[in-house]
mmCIF file of C-alpha atoms in Angstrom:
data_model
loop_
_atom_site.group_PDB
_atom_site.id
_atom_site.type_symbol
_atom_site.label_atom_id
_atom_site.label_comp_id
_atom_site.label_asym_id
_atom_site.label_seq_id
_atom_site.Cartn_x
_atom_site.Cartn_y
_atom_site.Cartn_z
ATOM 1 C CA MET A 1 7.666 14.825 27.871
ATOM 2 C CA GLN A 2 9.311 12.316 25.563
ATOM 3 C CA ALA A 3 8.948 9.612 28.207
ATOM 4 C CA VAL A 4 5.216 10.319 28.427
ATOM 5 C CA LEU A 5 4.866 10.099 24.648
ATOM 6 C CA TRP A 6 6.796 6.814 24.520
ATOM 7 C CA LEU A 7 4.613 5.441 27.321
ATOM 8 C CA TYR A 8 1.471 6.469 25.455
ATOM 9 C CA ALA A 9 2.788 4.871 22.250
ATOM 10 C CA ALA A 10 3.508 1.620 24.103
ATOM 11 C CA ILE A 11 0.003 1.582 25.588
ATOM 12 C CA ALA A 12 -1.597 2.383 22.219
ATOM 13 C CA PHE A 13 0.402 -0.062 20.098
ATOM 14 C CA GLY A 14 0.741 -2.823 22.676
ATOM 15 C CA PRO A 15 -2.639 -4.465 21.934
ATOM 16 C CA ILE A 16 -2.040 -4.166 18.182
ATOM 17 C CA LEU A 17 1.331 -5.876 18.562
ATOM 18 C CA LEU A 18 -0.282 -8.718 20.524
ATOM 19 C CA VAL A 19 -2.864 -9.167 17.755
ATOM 20 C CA VAL A 20 -0.128 -9.224 15.090
ATOM 21 C CA LEU A 21 1.859 -11.821 17.020
ATOM 22 C CA GLY A 22 -1.286 -13.849 17.699
ATOM 23 C CA SER A 23 -2.160 -13.906 14.013
ATOM 24 C CA LEU A 24 1.116 -15.769 13.357
ATOM 25 C CA ARG A 25 0.474 -18.466 15.984
ATOM 26 C CA PRO A 26 -1.907 -21.458 16.135
ATOM 27 C CA THR A 27 -4.832 -21.219 18.527
ATOM 28 C CA ASN A 28 -3.532 -23.859 20.959
ATOM 29 C CA GLU A 29 -0.318 -21.873 21.497
ATOM 30 C CA ILE A 30 -2.281 -18.672 22.083
ATOM 31 C CA LEU A 31 -4.425 -20.368 24.732
ATOM 32 C CA GLN A 32 -1.363 -21.772 26.487
ATOM 33 C CA ASN A 33 0.589 -18.483 26.503
ATOM 34 C CA PRO A 34 -1.253 -15.445 25.080
ATOM 35 C CA ILE A 35 1.759 -13.080 25.053
ATOM 36 C CA ALA A 36 4.528 -15.392 23.831
ATOM 37 C CA LEU A 37 6.412 -14.829 20.577
ATOM 38 C CA PRO A 38 5.593 -17.029 17.560
ATOM 39 C CA THR A 39 7.728 -20.165 17.308
ATOM 40 C CA SER A 40 7.560 -19.987 13.494
ATOM 41 C CA PHE A 41 6.491 -17.561 10.789
ATOM 42 C CA ASP A 42 3.125 -19.138 9.907
ATOM 43 C CA LEU A 43 0.688 -17.423 7.522
ATOM 44 C CA SER A 44 -1.888 -20.201 7.525
ATOM 45 C CA ASN A 45 -4.243 -18.107 9.690
ATOM 46 C CA TYR A 46 -4.280 -15.401 7.029
ATOM 47 C CA VAL A 47 -4.958 -17.927 4.277
ATOM 48 C CA ARG A 48 -7.822 -19.412 6.296
ATOM 49 C CA ALA A 49 -9.319 -15.999 7.048
ATOM 50 C CA TRP A 50 -8.988 -14.805 3.442
ATOM 51 C CA GLU A 51 -10.392 -17.903 1.743
ATOM 52 C CA SER A 52 -12.465 -20.009 4.140
ATOM 53 C CA ALA A 53 -14.006 -17.108 6.046
ATOM 54 C CA SER A 54 -14.738 -15.058 2.872
ATOM 55 C CA LEU A 55 -12.829 -12.051 4.198
ATOM 56 C CA GLY A 56 -11.229 -11.756 0.772
ATOM 57 C CA THR A 57 -14.636 -10.975 -0.742
ATOM 58 C CA TYR A 58 -15.491 -8.472 1.980
ATOM 59 C CA PHE A 59 -12.065 -6.865 1.666
ATOM 60 C CA ILE A 60 -12.364 -6.386 -2.107
ATOM 61 C CA ASN A 61 -15.873 -4.959 -1.688
ATOM 62 C CA SER A 62 -14.612 -2.448 0.884
ATOM 63 C CA VAL A 63 -11.648 -1.436 -1.275
ATOM 64 C CA PHE A 64 -13.890 -0.866 -4.306
ATOM 65 C CA ILE A 65 -16.550 1.098 -2.416
ATOM 66 C CA THR A 66 -14.073 3.193 -0.437
ATOM 67 C CA ILE A 67 -11.832 4.140 -3.359
ATOM 68 C CA CYS A 68 -14.748 4.982 -5.661
ATOM 69 C CA SER A 69 -16.649 7.029 -3.076
ATOM 70 C CA VAL A 70 -13.588 8.972 -1.903
ATOM 71 C CA ALA A 71 -12.481 9.651 -5.489
ATOM 72 C CA LEU A 72 -15.956 10.875 -6.437
ATOM 73 C CA CYS A 73 -16.295 13.016 -3.309
ATOM 74 C CA VAL A 74 -12.885 14.670 -3.649
ATOM 75 C CA SER A 75 -13.202 15.206 -7.423
ATOM 76 C CA VAL A 76 -16.565 16.923 -7.144
ATOM 77 C CA SER A 77 -15.521 18.943 -4.105
ATOM 78 C CA VAL A 78 -12.226 20.273 -5.464
ATOM 79 C CA ALA A 79 -13.856 21.352 -8.737
ATOM 80 C CA ALA A 80 -16.752 23.032 -6.919
ATOM 81 C CA ALA A 81 -14.409 24.695 -4.414
ATOM 82 C CA PHE A 82 -12.332 26.112 -7.273
ATOM 83 C CA VAL A 83 -15.353 27.642 -8.960
ATOM 84 C CA ILE A 84 -16.865 29.062 -5.758
ATOM 85 C CA THR A 85 -13.660 30.562 -4.327
ATOM 86 C CA ARG A 86 -11.830 31.675 -7.474
ATOM 87 C CA ARG A 87 -14.696 32.932 -9.634
ATOM 88 C CA ARG A 88 -17.120 35.793 -9.057
ATOM 89 C CA PHE A 89 -20.757 35.153 -9.931
ATOM 90 C CA ARG A 90 -24.143 35.911 -8.450
ATOM 91 C CA GLY A 91 -25.232 33.454 -5.758
ATOM 92 C CA ARG A 92 -21.805 31.988 -4.997
ATOM 93 C CA ALA A 93 -22.121 32.894 -1.290
ATOM 94 C CA PHE A 94 -25.440 31.069 -1.111
ATOM 95 C CA LEU A 95 -23.955 28.097 -2.959
ATOM 96 C CA ALA A 96 -21.022 27.930 -0.534
ATOM 97 C CA ALA A 97 -23.400 28.127 2.438
ATOM 98 C CA PHE A 98 -25.565 25.403 0.890
ATOM 99 C CA PHE A 99 -22.627 23.008 0.730
ATOM 100 C CA ILE A 100 -21.380 23.840 4.230
ATOM 101 C CA ALA A 101 -24.887 23.490 5.689
ATOM 102 C CA GLY A 102 -24.513 19.745 5.272
ATOM 103 C CA LEU A 103 -22.133 19.779 8.260
ATOM 104 C CA MET A 104 -24.993 20.801 10.547
ATOM 105 C CA VAL A 105 -27.229 17.804 9.843
ATOM 106 C CA PRO A 106 -26.019 14.266 10.683
ATOM 107 C CA ALA A 107 -26.625 12.113 7.632
ATOM 108 C CA LYS A 108 -27.926 9.218 9.726
ATOM 109 C CA LEU A 109 -30.930 11.318 10.776
ATOM 110 C CA GLY A 110 -32.122 11.108 7.172
ATOM 111 C CA LEU A 111 -31.933 7.306 7.030
ATOM 112 C CA LEU A 112 -35.639 6.808 6.355
ATOM 113 C CA PRO A 113 -35.851 9.250 3.389
ATOM 114 C CA ILE A 114 -32.558 7.869 2.074
ATOM 115 C CA TYR A 115 -33.884 4.320 2.271
ATOM 116 C CA TYR A 116 -37.109 5.181 0.435
ATOM 117 C CA MET A 117 -35.192 7.163 -2.203
ATOM 118 C CA PHE A 118 -32.776 4.275 -2.755
ATOM 119 C CA GLN A 119 -35.653 1.820 -2.895
ATOM 120 C CA ALA A 120 -37.395 3.893 -5.566
ATOM 121 C CA GLY A 121 -34.163 4.194 -7.537
ATOM 122 C CA GLY A 122 -33.260 0.514 -7.322
ATOM 123 C CA LEU A 123 -30.121 1.231 -5.291
ATOM 124 C CA ILE A 124 -30.872 -1.047 -2.336
ATOM 125 C CA ASP A 125 -28.375 -3.920 -2.107
ATOM 126 C CA THR A 126 -25.985 -2.287 -4.592
ATOM 127 C CA HIS A 127 -22.471 -0.991 -4.237
ATOM 128 C CA LEU A 128 -23.382 2.003 -6.401
ATOM 129 C CA GLY A 129 -25.874 3.166 -3.785
ATOM 130 C CA LEU A 130 -23.257 3.079 -1.045
ATOM 131 C CA ILE A 131 -20.711 4.882 -3.243
ATOM 132 C CA LEU A 132 -23.147 7.714 -3.990
ATOM 133 C CA LEU A 133 -24.217 7.945 -0.349
ATOM 134 C CA TYR A 134 -20.679 8.105 1.013
ATOM 135 C CA ALA A 135 -19.602 10.618 -1.631
ATOM 136 C CA ALA A 136 -22.570 12.900 -0.974
ATOM 137 C CA SER A 137 -22.215 12.747 2.813
ATOM 138 C CA GLY A 138 -18.505 13.584 2.586
ATOM 139 C CA ILE A 139 -18.847 16.614 0.309
ATOM 140 C CA PRO A 140 -19.739 19.219 3.009
ATOM 141 C CA PHE A 141 -16.591 18.605 5.087
ATOM 142 C CA THR A 142 -14.396 18.266 2.007
ATOM 143 C CA MET A 143 -15.745 21.504 0.563
ATOM 144 C CA PHE A 144 -15.233 23.273 3.887
ATOM 145 C CA VAL A 145 -11.535 22.328 3.981
ATOM 146 C CA LEU A 146 -10.790 22.930 0.302
ATOM 147 C CA MET A 147 -12.570 26.281 0.098
ATOM 148 C CA GLY A 148 -10.665 27.561 3.112
ATOM 149 C CA PHE A 149 -7.393 26.408 1.584
ATOM 150 C CA MET A 150 -8.088 27.828 -1.885
ATOM 151 C CA ARG A 151 -9.077 31.237 -0.518
ATOM 152 C CA GLY A 152 -5.544 31.614 0.803
ATOM 153 C CA LEU A 153 -3.868 31.102 -2.570
ATOM 154 C CA PRO A 154 -2.595 34.307 -4.237
ATOM 155 C CA VAL A 155 -4.660 35.659 -7.124
ATOM 156 C CA GLU A 156 -1.448 36.713 -8.907
ATOM 157 C CA LEU A 157 -0.807 33.105 -9.900
ATOM 158 C CA GLU A 158 -4.009 32.989 -11.928
ATOM 159 C CA GLU A 159 -3.404 36.416 -13.429
ATOM 160 C CA ALA A 160 0.080 35.419 -14.582
ATOM 161 C CA ALA A 161 -1.298 32.208 -16.075
ATOM 162 C CA ARG A 162 -4.005 34.110 -17.974
ATOM 163 C CA LEU A 163 -1.408 36.465 -19.379
ATOM 164 C CA ASP A 164 0.335 33.363 -20.754
ATOM 165 C CA GLY A 165 -2.911 32.310 -22.416
ATOM 166 C CA ALA A 166 -4.017 29.596 -19.971
ATOM 167 C CA HIS A 167 -7.751 28.869 -19.771
ATOM 168 C CA ASP A 168 -9.723 27.871 -16.655
ATOM 169 C CA GLY A 169 -9.179 24.164 -17.135
ATOM 170 C CA ARG A 170 -5.431 24.562 -17.516
ATOM 171 C CA ILE A 171 -5.245 26.844 -14.466
ATOM 172 C CA PHE A 172 -7.195 24.334 -12.411
ATOM 173 C CA VAL A 173 -5.132 21.299 -13.434
ATOM 174 C CA SER A 174 -1.656 22.832 -13.684
ATOM 175 C CA ILE A 175 -1.728 25.425 -10.912
ATOM 176 C CA MET A 176 -4.491 24.831 -8.382
ATOM 177 C CA LEU A 177 -4.321 21.061 -7.998
ATOM 178 C CA PRO A 178 -0.566 20.970 -7.248
ATOM 179 C CA LEU A 179 -0.937 23.791 -4.727
ATOM 180 C CA VAL A 180 -3.815 22.152 -2.845
ATOM 181 C CA ARG A 181 -2.172 18.706 -2.756
ATOM 182 C CA PRO A 182 -1.657 18.804 1.059
ATOM 183 C CA ALA A 183 -5.316 19.699 1.570
ATOM 184 C CA LEU A 184 -6.349 16.935 -0.838
ATOM 185 C CA ALA A 185 -4.328 14.452 1.213
ATOM 186 C CA VAL A 186 -6.056 15.583 4.406
ATOM 187 C CA VAL A 187 -9.597 15.312 3.058
ATOM 188 C CA THR A 188 -8.818 11.997 1.366
ATOM 189 C CA ILE A 189 -7.656 10.453 4.644
ATOM 190 C CA PHE A 190 -10.519 11.973 6.601
ATOM 191 C CA GLN A 191 -12.997 10.471 4.118
ATOM 192 C CA PHE A 192 -11.178 7.169 3.663
ATOM 193 C CA ALA A 193 -11.147 6.189 7.349
ATOM 194 C CA PRO A 194 -14.877 6.581 8.196
ATOM 195 C CA THR A 195 -15.928 5.101 4.855
ATOM 196 C CA TRP A 196 -13.735 2.034 5.365
ATOM 197 C CA ASN A 197 -14.905 1.581 8.960
ATOM 198 C CA ASP A 198 -18.591 2.310 8.424
ATOM 199 C CA PHE A 199 -20.855 -0.425 9.723
ATOM 200 C CA PHE A 200 -24.225 1.329 9.761
ATOM 201 C CA TYR A 201 -25.101 1.929 6.110
ATOM 202 C CA PRO A 202 -23.903 -1.447 4.706
ATOM 203 C CA LEU A 203 -25.872 -3.229 7.423
ATOM 204 C CA ILE A 204 -29.056 -1.355 6.485
ATOM 205 C CA LEU A 205 -28.722 -1.126 2.705
ATOM 206 C CA LEU A 206 -27.083 -4.433 1.737
ATOM 207 C CA ARG A 207 -28.878 -7.783 1.623
ATOM 208 C CA ASP A 208 -26.595 -10.151 -0.267
ATOM 209 C CA THR A 209 -23.803 -11.437 1.980
ATOM 210 C CA ASP A 210 -21.420 -11.520 -0.986
ATOM 211 C CA LYS A 211 -21.743 -7.713 -1.180
ATOM 212 C CA TYR A 212 -20.890 -7.097 2.473
ATOM 213 C CA THR A 213 -18.028 -4.803 3.405
ATOM 214 C CA ILE A 214 -15.325 -5.624 5.955
ATOM 215 C CA PRO A 215 -17.088 -4.142 9.047
ATOM 216 C CA VAL A 216 -20.326 -6.061 8.406
ATOM 217 C CA GLY A 217 -18.486 -9.182 7.262
ATOM 218 C CA LEU A 218 -16.457 -9.214 10.476
ATOM 219 C CA THR A 219 -19.637 -9.703 12.518
ATOM 220 C CA ARG A 220 -20.261 -13.020 10.751
ATOM 221 C CA PHE A 221 -16.559 -13.815 10.966
ATOM 222 C CA PHE A 222 -16.504 -13.311 14.754
ATOM 223 C CA GLY A 223 -19.476 -15.618 15.161
ATOM 224 C CA GLU A 224 -18.030 -18.437 13.073
ATOM 225 C CA TYR A 225 -14.396 -18.225 14.228
ATOM 226 C CA SER A 226 -14.715 -17.030 17.823
ATOM 227 C CA ALA A 227 -12.963 -20.179 19.067
ATOM 228 C CA ASP A 228 -10.161 -19.980 16.494
ATOM 229 C CA ARG A 229 -8.130 -17.157 17.982
ATOM 230 C CA GLY A 230 -5.330 -17.238 15.407
ATOM 231 C CA THR A 231 -7.710 -16.875 12.470
ATOM 232 C CA LEU A 232 -9.657 -14.233 14.365
ATOM 233 C CA PHE A 233 -6.513 -12.158 14.908
ATOM 234 C CA ALA A 234 -5.540 -12.566 11.256
ATOM 235 C CA GLY A 235 -8.949 -11.235 10.190
ATOM 236 C CA LEU A 236 -8.530 -8.184 12.407
ATOM 237 C CA ILE A 237 -5.130 -7.427 10.886
ATOM 238 C CA ILE A 238 -6.537 -7.780 7.365
ATOM 239 C CA ALA A 239 -9.250 -5.241 8.231
ATOM 240 C CA LEU A 240 -6.746 -2.870 9.844
ATOM 241 C CA LEU A 241 -3.960 -3.066 7.250
ATOM 242 C CA PRO A 242 -5.333 -0.644 4.578
ATOM 243 C CA LEU A 243 -5.881 2.140 7.107
ATOM 244 C CA ALA A 244 -2.432 1.639 8.601
ATOM 245 C CA LEU A 245 -0.789 1.767 5.176
ATOM 246 C CA VAL A 246 -2.708 4.855 4.082
ATOM 247 C CA PHE A 247 -1.832 6.751 7.250
ATOM 248 C CA ALA A 248 1.801 5.636 7.078
ATOM 249 C CA PHE A 249 2.356 6.754 3.478
ATOM 250 C CA ALA A 250 0.300 9.948 3.704
ATOM 251 C CA SER A 251 1.382 11.163 7.146
ATOM 252 C CA LYS A 252 3.761 13.779 5.714
ATOM 253 C CA GLN A 253 1.081 15.196 3.417
ATOM 254 C CA ILE A 254 -1.407 15.194 6.292
ATOM 255 C CA MET A 255 0.893 17.255 8.507
ATOM 256 C CA SER A 256 1.614 19.644 5.615
ATOM 257 C CA GLY A 257 -2.072 20.143 5.026
ATOM 258 C CA LEU A 258 -2.964 20.634 8.691
ATOM 259 C CA THR A 259 -0.199 23.197 9.227
ATOM 260 C CA ALA A 260 -0.466 24.957 5.851
ATOM 261 C CA GLY A 261 -2.646 27.732 7.192
ATOM 262 C CA ILE A 262 -0.289 28.660 10.008
ATOM 263 C CA SER A 263 2.180 30.449 7.738
ATOM 264 C CA LYS A 264 -0.496 32.327 5.811
#
């Protein structure tokens, strides 16, 4: 079994390794021997991709949009999940079903109404429009995960905190948020990846090339630098690096969140 897993890892990471090595080599060396090791540690391809090809601008745009939309989505969802699952009030079942119903309708089917709504609100060709769209489209899944996680937390924790004089805000910040940290890590990653990689909405809603995100900017980059393989590989690594870092640093929290329900 371990041999199969190592073989799969080699097949999966082999192309990525070739791209990393290619990004450190000039184009003429790549054409002569595509799979050779770099003769020197050369970062000029990255400098060219970042500055000359405007990937730096696209990268910063993607970082800003992704972080803001994920933060807004998770903040709204965790607060709403706390109220719906830990408080009793009339209509909370309907409210929970209303949020979860968003999972049944693909957001891209509503592109035309979304476009007209954004046009009326002056949100076309703005980063704010994309942030609001990504946050809203991510709330149903995030709510689904967080509500399921919060329902499994013991009520005795809240009761003990109330006996000590804690109010709802203190219970939420000091007790609930630390306990749902693994679930927060899971939903953050699951929202970060599709938001960072999304090509569809920026292509439709953005007009100014200086506001493009990495996926849309890479289409122009591929057209202009298709013959410069080293710079092309460097651009791909720049686009891939944030996702790789996020998954690497949050992998432990992700596994904790995915397996948290097993012991309950």
